[in-house]
PDB file of C-alpha atoms in Angstrom:
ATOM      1  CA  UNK A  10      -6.367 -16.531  -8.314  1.00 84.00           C
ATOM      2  CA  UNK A  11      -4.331 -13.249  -7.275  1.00 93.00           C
ATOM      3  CA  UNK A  12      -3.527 -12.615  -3.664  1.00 95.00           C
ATOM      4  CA  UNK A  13      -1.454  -9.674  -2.321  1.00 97.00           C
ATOM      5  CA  UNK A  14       1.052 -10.513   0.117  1.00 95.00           C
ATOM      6  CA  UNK A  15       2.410  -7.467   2.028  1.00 95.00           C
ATOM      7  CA  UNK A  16       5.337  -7.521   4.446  1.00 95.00           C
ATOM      8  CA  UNK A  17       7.638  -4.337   6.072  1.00 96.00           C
ATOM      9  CA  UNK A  18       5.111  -3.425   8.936  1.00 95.00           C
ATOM     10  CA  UNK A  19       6.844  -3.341  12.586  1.00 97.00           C
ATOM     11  CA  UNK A  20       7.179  -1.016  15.967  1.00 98.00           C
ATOM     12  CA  UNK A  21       9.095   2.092  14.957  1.00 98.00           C
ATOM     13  CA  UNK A  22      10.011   5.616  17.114  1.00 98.00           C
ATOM     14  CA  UNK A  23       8.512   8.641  16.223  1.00 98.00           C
ATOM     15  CA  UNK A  24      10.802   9.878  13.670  1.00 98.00           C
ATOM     16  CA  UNK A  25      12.034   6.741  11.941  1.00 98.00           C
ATOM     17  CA  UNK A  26      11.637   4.960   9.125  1.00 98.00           C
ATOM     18  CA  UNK A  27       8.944   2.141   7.349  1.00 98.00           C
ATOM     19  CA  UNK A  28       9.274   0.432   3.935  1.00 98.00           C
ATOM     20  CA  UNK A  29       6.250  -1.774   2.847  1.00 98.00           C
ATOM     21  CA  UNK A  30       6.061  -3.916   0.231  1.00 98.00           C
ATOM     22  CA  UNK A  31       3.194  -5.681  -1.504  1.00 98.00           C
ATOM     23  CA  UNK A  32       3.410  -8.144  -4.489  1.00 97.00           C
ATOM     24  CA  UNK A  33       0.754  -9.437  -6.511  1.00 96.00           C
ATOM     25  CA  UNK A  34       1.207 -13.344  -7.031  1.00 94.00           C
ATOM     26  CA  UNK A  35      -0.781 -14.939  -9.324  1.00 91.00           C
ATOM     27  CA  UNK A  36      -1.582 -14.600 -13.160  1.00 91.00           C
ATOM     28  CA  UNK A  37      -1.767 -11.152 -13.321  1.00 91.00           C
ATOM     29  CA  UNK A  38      -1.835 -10.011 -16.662  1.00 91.00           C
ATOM     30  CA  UNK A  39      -2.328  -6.412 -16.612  1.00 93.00           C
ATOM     31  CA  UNK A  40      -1.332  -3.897 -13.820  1.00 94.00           C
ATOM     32  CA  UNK A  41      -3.712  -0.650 -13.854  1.00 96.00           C
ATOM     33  CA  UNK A  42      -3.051   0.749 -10.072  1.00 97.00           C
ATOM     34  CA  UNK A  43      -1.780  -0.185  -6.841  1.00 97.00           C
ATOM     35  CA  UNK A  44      -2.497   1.414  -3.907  1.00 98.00           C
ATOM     36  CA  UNK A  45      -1.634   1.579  -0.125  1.00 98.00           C
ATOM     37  CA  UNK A  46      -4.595   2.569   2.260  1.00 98.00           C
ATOM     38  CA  UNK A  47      -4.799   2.676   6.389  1.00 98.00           C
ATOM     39  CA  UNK A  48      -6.992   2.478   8.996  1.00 98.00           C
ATOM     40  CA  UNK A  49      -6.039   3.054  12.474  1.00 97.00           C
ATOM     41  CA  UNK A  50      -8.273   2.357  15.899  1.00 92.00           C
ATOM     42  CA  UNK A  51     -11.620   3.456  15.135  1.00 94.00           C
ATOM     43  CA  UNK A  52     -11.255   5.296  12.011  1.00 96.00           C
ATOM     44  CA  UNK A  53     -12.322   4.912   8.590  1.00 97.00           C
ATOM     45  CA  UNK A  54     -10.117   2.720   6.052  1.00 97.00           C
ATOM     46  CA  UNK A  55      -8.251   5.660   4.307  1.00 98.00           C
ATOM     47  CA  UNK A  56      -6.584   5.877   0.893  1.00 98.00           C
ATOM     48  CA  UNK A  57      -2.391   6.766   1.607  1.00 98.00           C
ATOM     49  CA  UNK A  58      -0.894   6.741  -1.931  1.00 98.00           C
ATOM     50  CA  UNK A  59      -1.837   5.730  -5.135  1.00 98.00           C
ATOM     51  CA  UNK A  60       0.445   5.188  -8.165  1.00 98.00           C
ATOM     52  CA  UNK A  61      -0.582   3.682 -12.014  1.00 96.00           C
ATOM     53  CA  UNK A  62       1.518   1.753 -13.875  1.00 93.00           C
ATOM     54  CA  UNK A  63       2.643   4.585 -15.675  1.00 94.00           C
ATOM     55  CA  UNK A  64       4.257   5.732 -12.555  1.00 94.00           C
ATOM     56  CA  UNK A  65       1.287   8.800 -11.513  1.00 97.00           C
ATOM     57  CA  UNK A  66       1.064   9.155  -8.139  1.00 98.00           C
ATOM     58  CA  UNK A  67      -1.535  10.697  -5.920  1.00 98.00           C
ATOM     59  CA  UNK A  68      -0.784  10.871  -1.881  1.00 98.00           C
ATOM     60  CA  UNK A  69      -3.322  12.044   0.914  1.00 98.00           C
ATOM     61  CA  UNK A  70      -2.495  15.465   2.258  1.00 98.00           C
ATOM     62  CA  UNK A  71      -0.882  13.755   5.862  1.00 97.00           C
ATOM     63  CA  UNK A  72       1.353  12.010   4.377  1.00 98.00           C
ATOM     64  CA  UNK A  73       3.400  14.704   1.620  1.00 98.00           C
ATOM     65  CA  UNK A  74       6.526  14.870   2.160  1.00 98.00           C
ATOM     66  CA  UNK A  75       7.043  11.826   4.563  1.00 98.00           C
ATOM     67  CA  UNK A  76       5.830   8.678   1.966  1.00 98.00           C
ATOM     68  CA  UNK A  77       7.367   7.872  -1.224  1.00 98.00           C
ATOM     69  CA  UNK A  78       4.998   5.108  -3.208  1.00 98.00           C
ATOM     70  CA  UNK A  79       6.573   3.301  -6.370  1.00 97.00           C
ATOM     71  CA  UNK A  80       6.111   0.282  -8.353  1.00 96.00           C
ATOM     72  CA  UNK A  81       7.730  -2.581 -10.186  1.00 95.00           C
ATOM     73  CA  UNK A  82       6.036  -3.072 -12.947  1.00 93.00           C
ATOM     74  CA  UNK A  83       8.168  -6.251 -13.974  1.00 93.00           C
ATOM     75  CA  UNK A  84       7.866  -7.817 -10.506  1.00 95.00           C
ATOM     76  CA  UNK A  85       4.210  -6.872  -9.671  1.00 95.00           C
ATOM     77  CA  UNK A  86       5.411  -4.929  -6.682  1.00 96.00           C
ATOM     78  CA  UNK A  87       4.519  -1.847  -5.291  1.00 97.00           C
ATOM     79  CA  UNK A  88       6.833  -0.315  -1.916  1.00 98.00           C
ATOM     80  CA  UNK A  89       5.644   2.345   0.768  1.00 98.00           C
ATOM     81  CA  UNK A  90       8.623   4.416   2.165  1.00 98.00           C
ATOM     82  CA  UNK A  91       7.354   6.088   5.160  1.00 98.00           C
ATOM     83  CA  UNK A  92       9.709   8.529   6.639  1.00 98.00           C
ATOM     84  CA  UNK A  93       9.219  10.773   9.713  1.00 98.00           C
ATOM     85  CA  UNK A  94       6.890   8.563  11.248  1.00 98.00           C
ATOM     86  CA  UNK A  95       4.348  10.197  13.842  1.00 98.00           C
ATOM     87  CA  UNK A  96       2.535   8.310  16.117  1.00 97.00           C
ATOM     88  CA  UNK A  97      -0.668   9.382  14.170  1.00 97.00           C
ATOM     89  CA  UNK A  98       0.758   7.236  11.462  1.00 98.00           C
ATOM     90  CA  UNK A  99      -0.345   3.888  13.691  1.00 98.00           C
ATOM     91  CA  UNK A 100      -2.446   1.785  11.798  1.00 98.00           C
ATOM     92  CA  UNK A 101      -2.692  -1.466   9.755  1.00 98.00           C
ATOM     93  CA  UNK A 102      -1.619  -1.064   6.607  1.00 98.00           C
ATOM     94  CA  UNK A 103      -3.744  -2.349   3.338  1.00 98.00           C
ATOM     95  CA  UNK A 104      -2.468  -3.178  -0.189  1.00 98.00           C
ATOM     96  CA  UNK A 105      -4.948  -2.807  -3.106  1.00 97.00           C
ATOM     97  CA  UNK A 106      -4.495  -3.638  -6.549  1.00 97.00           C
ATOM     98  CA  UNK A 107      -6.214  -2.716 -10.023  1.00 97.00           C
ATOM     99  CA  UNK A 108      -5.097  -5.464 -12.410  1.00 95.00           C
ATOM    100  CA  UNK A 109      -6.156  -8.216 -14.736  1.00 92.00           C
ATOM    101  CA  UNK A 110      -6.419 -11.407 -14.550  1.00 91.00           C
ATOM    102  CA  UNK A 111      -8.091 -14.652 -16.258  1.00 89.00           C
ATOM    103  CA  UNK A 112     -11.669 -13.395 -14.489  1.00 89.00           C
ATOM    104  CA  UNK A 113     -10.990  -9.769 -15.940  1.00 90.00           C
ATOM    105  CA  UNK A 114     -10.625  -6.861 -14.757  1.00 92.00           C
ATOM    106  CA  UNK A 115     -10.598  -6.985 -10.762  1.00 94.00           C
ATOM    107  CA  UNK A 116      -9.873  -5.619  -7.653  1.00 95.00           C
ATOM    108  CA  UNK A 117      -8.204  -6.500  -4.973  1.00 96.00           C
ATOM    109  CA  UNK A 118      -7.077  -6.277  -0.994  1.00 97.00           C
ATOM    110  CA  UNK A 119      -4.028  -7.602   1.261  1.00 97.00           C
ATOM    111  CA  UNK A 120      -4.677  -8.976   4.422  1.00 96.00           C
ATOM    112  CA  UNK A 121      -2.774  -5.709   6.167  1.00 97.00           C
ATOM    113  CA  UNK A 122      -0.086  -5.340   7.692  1.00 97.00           C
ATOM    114  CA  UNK A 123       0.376  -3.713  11.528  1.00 98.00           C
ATOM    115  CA  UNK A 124       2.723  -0.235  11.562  1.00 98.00           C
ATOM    116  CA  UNK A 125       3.018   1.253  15.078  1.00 98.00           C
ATOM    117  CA  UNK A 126       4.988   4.371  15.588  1.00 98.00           C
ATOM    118  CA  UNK A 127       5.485   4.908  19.747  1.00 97.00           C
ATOM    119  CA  UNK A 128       8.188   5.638  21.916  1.00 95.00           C
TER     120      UNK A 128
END
Protein backbone atom coordinates (compact mmCIF):
# COMPACT_ATOMS: atom_id res chain seq x y z
CA UNK A 1 0.00 0.00 0.00
CA UNK A 2 1.27 3.68 -0.90
CA UNK A 3 0.87 6.46 1.59
CA UNK A 4 2.12 10.06 1.13
CA UNK A 5 3.85 11.49 3.95
CA UNK A 6 4.24 15.30 3.74
CA UNK A 7 6.28 17.44 6.13
CA UNK A 8 7.64 21.45 5.78
CA UNK A 9 4.28 23.12 6.94
CA UNK A 10 4.80 25.75 9.97
CA UNK A 11 3.86 29.57 11.15
CA UNK A 12 5.65 31.91 8.77
CA UNK A 13 5.50 36.12 8.37
CA UNK A 14 4.04 37.55 5.54
CA UNK A 15 6.85 37.66 3.23
CA UNK A 16 8.87 34.57 4.09
CA UNK A 17 9.53 31.47 2.99
CA UNK A 18 7.81 27.55 2.93
CA UNK A 19 9.34 24.35 1.46
CA UNK A 20 7.03 21.21 1.48
CA UNK A 21 7.87 18.00 0.79
CA UNK A 22 5.87 14.87 0.07
CA UNK A 23 7.23 11.31 -0.62
CA UNK A 24 5.46 8.43 -1.81
CA UNK A 25 6.45 5.24 0.31
CA UNK A 26 5.43 2.15 -0.78
CA UNK A 27 5.80 0.00 -4.05
CA UNK A 28 5.32 2.52 -6.36
CA UNK A 29 6.15 1.47 -9.63
CA UNK A 30 5.29 4.15 -11.93
CA UNK A 31 5.13 7.97 -11.20
CA UNK A 32 2.55 9.82 -13.67
CA UNK A 33 1.88 13.25 -11.56
CA UNK A 34 2.20 14.72 -8.29
CA UNK A 35 0.47 17.45 -7.19
CA UNK A 36 0.12 19.98 -4.26
CA UNK A 37 -3.51 21.32 -3.58
CA UNK A 38 -4.97 23.72 -0.55
CA UNK A 39 -7.82 24.47 1.18
CA UNK A 40 -8.03 27.17 3.63
CA UNK A 41 -11.11 28.00 6.28
CA UNK A 42 -14.16 27.51 4.42
CA UNK A 43 -13.06 27.24 0.96
CA UNK A 44 -12.99 24.69 -1.59
CA UNK A 45 -9.91 22.13 -1.76
CA UNK A 46 -7.91 23.90 -4.60
CA UNK A 47 -5.32 22.56 -7.04
CA UNK A 48 -1.66 24.79 -6.32
CA UNK A 49 0.83 23.14 -8.73
CA UNK A 50 1.02 20.26 -10.70
CA UNK A 51 4.16 18.72 -12.27
CA UNK A 52 4.51 15.07 -14.43
CA UNK A 53 7.26 13.07 -14.28
CA UNK A 54 8.58 14.53 -17.22
CA UNK A 55 9.04 17.64 -15.28
CA UNK A 56 5.59 19.82 -16.92
CA UNK A 57 4.32 21.97 -14.62
CA UNK A 58 1.03 23.74 -14.35
CA UNK A 59 0.50 26.39 -11.25
CA UNK A 60 -2.88 28.22 -10.31
CA UNK A 61 -2.86 31.86 -11.28
CA UNK A 62 -2.25 33.04 -7.18
CA UNK A 63 0.50 31.44 -6.83
CA UNK A 64 3.00 32.49 -10.25
CA UNK A 65 5.78 33.77 -9.40
CA UNK A 66 5.85 32.93 -5.58
CA UNK A 67 5.82 28.68 -5.80
CA UNK A 68 8.33 26.64 -7.45
CA UNK A 69 6.97 22.72 -7.65
CA UNK A 70 9.61 19.93 -8.65
CA UNK A 71 10.09 16.34 -8.35
CA UNK A 72 12.47 13.50 -7.67
CA UNK A 73 11.76 11.08 -9.76
CA UNK A 74 14.42 8.61 -8.18
CA UNK A 75 13.24 9.31 -4.62
CA UNK A 76 9.43 9.53 -5.22
CA UNK A 77 9.46 13.08 -3.95
CA UNK A 78 7.87 16.02 -4.97
CA UNK A 79 8.88 19.76 -2.95
CA UNK A 80 6.66 23.04 -2.78
CA UNK A 81 8.85 26.24 -2.49
CA UNK A 82 6.56 28.92 -1.48
CA UNK A 83 8.09 32.29 -1.47
CA UNK A 84 6.46 35.65 -0.62
CA UNK A 85 4.02 34.20 1.52
CA UNK A 86 0.66 36.27 2.03
CA UNK A 87 -1.56 35.63 4.62
CA UNK A 88 -4.11 34.48 1.91
CA UNK A 89 -1.72 31.65 1.44
CA UNK A 90 -3.09 30.04 5.03
CA UNK A 91 -4.29 26.76 4.54
CA UNK A 92 -3.56 23.01 4.97
CA UNK A 93 -1.63 21.80 2.51
CA UNK A 94 -2.52 18.36 0.46
CA UNK A 95 -0.16 16.04 -1.48
CA UNK A 96 -1.66 13.99 -4.37
CA UNK A 97 -0.10 11.49 -6.39
CA UNK A 98 -0.77 9.75 -9.91
CA UNK A 99 1.30 6.55 -9.81
CA UNK A 100 1.29 2.80 -10.05
CA UNK A 101 1.31 0.37 -7.96
CA UNK A 102 0.58 -3.57 -7.52
CA UNK A 103 -3.47 -2.54 -7.59
CA UNK A 104 -2.77 -0.39 -10.84
CA UNK A 105 -3.08 2.64 -11.69
CA UNK A 106 -4.25 4.84 -8.57
CA UNK A 107 -4.65 7.88 -6.93
CA UNK A 108 -3.79 9.18 -4.05
CA UNK A 109 -3.96 11.94 -0.96
CA UNK A 110 -1.62 13.03 2.11
CA UNK A 111 -3.05 13.61 5.26
CA UNK A 112 -2.11 17.65 4.88
CA UNK A 113 -0.07 19.53 6.28
CA UNK A 114 -0.96 23.11 8.26
CA UNK A 115 0.89 26.45 6.53
CA UNK A 116 -0.05 29.70 8.32
CA UNK A 117 1.34 32.94 7.11
CA UNK A 118 0.49 35.87 10.02
CA UNK A 119 2.32 38.41 11.69
Amino acid sequence: QVQLVESGGGLVQPGGSLRLSCVASGTVFIINAMGWYRQAPGKERELVAGITSGGTTNYADSVKGRFTISIDNAKNTVYLQMNSLKPEDTAVYYCNADLSDYDGRNYYWGQGTQATVSS
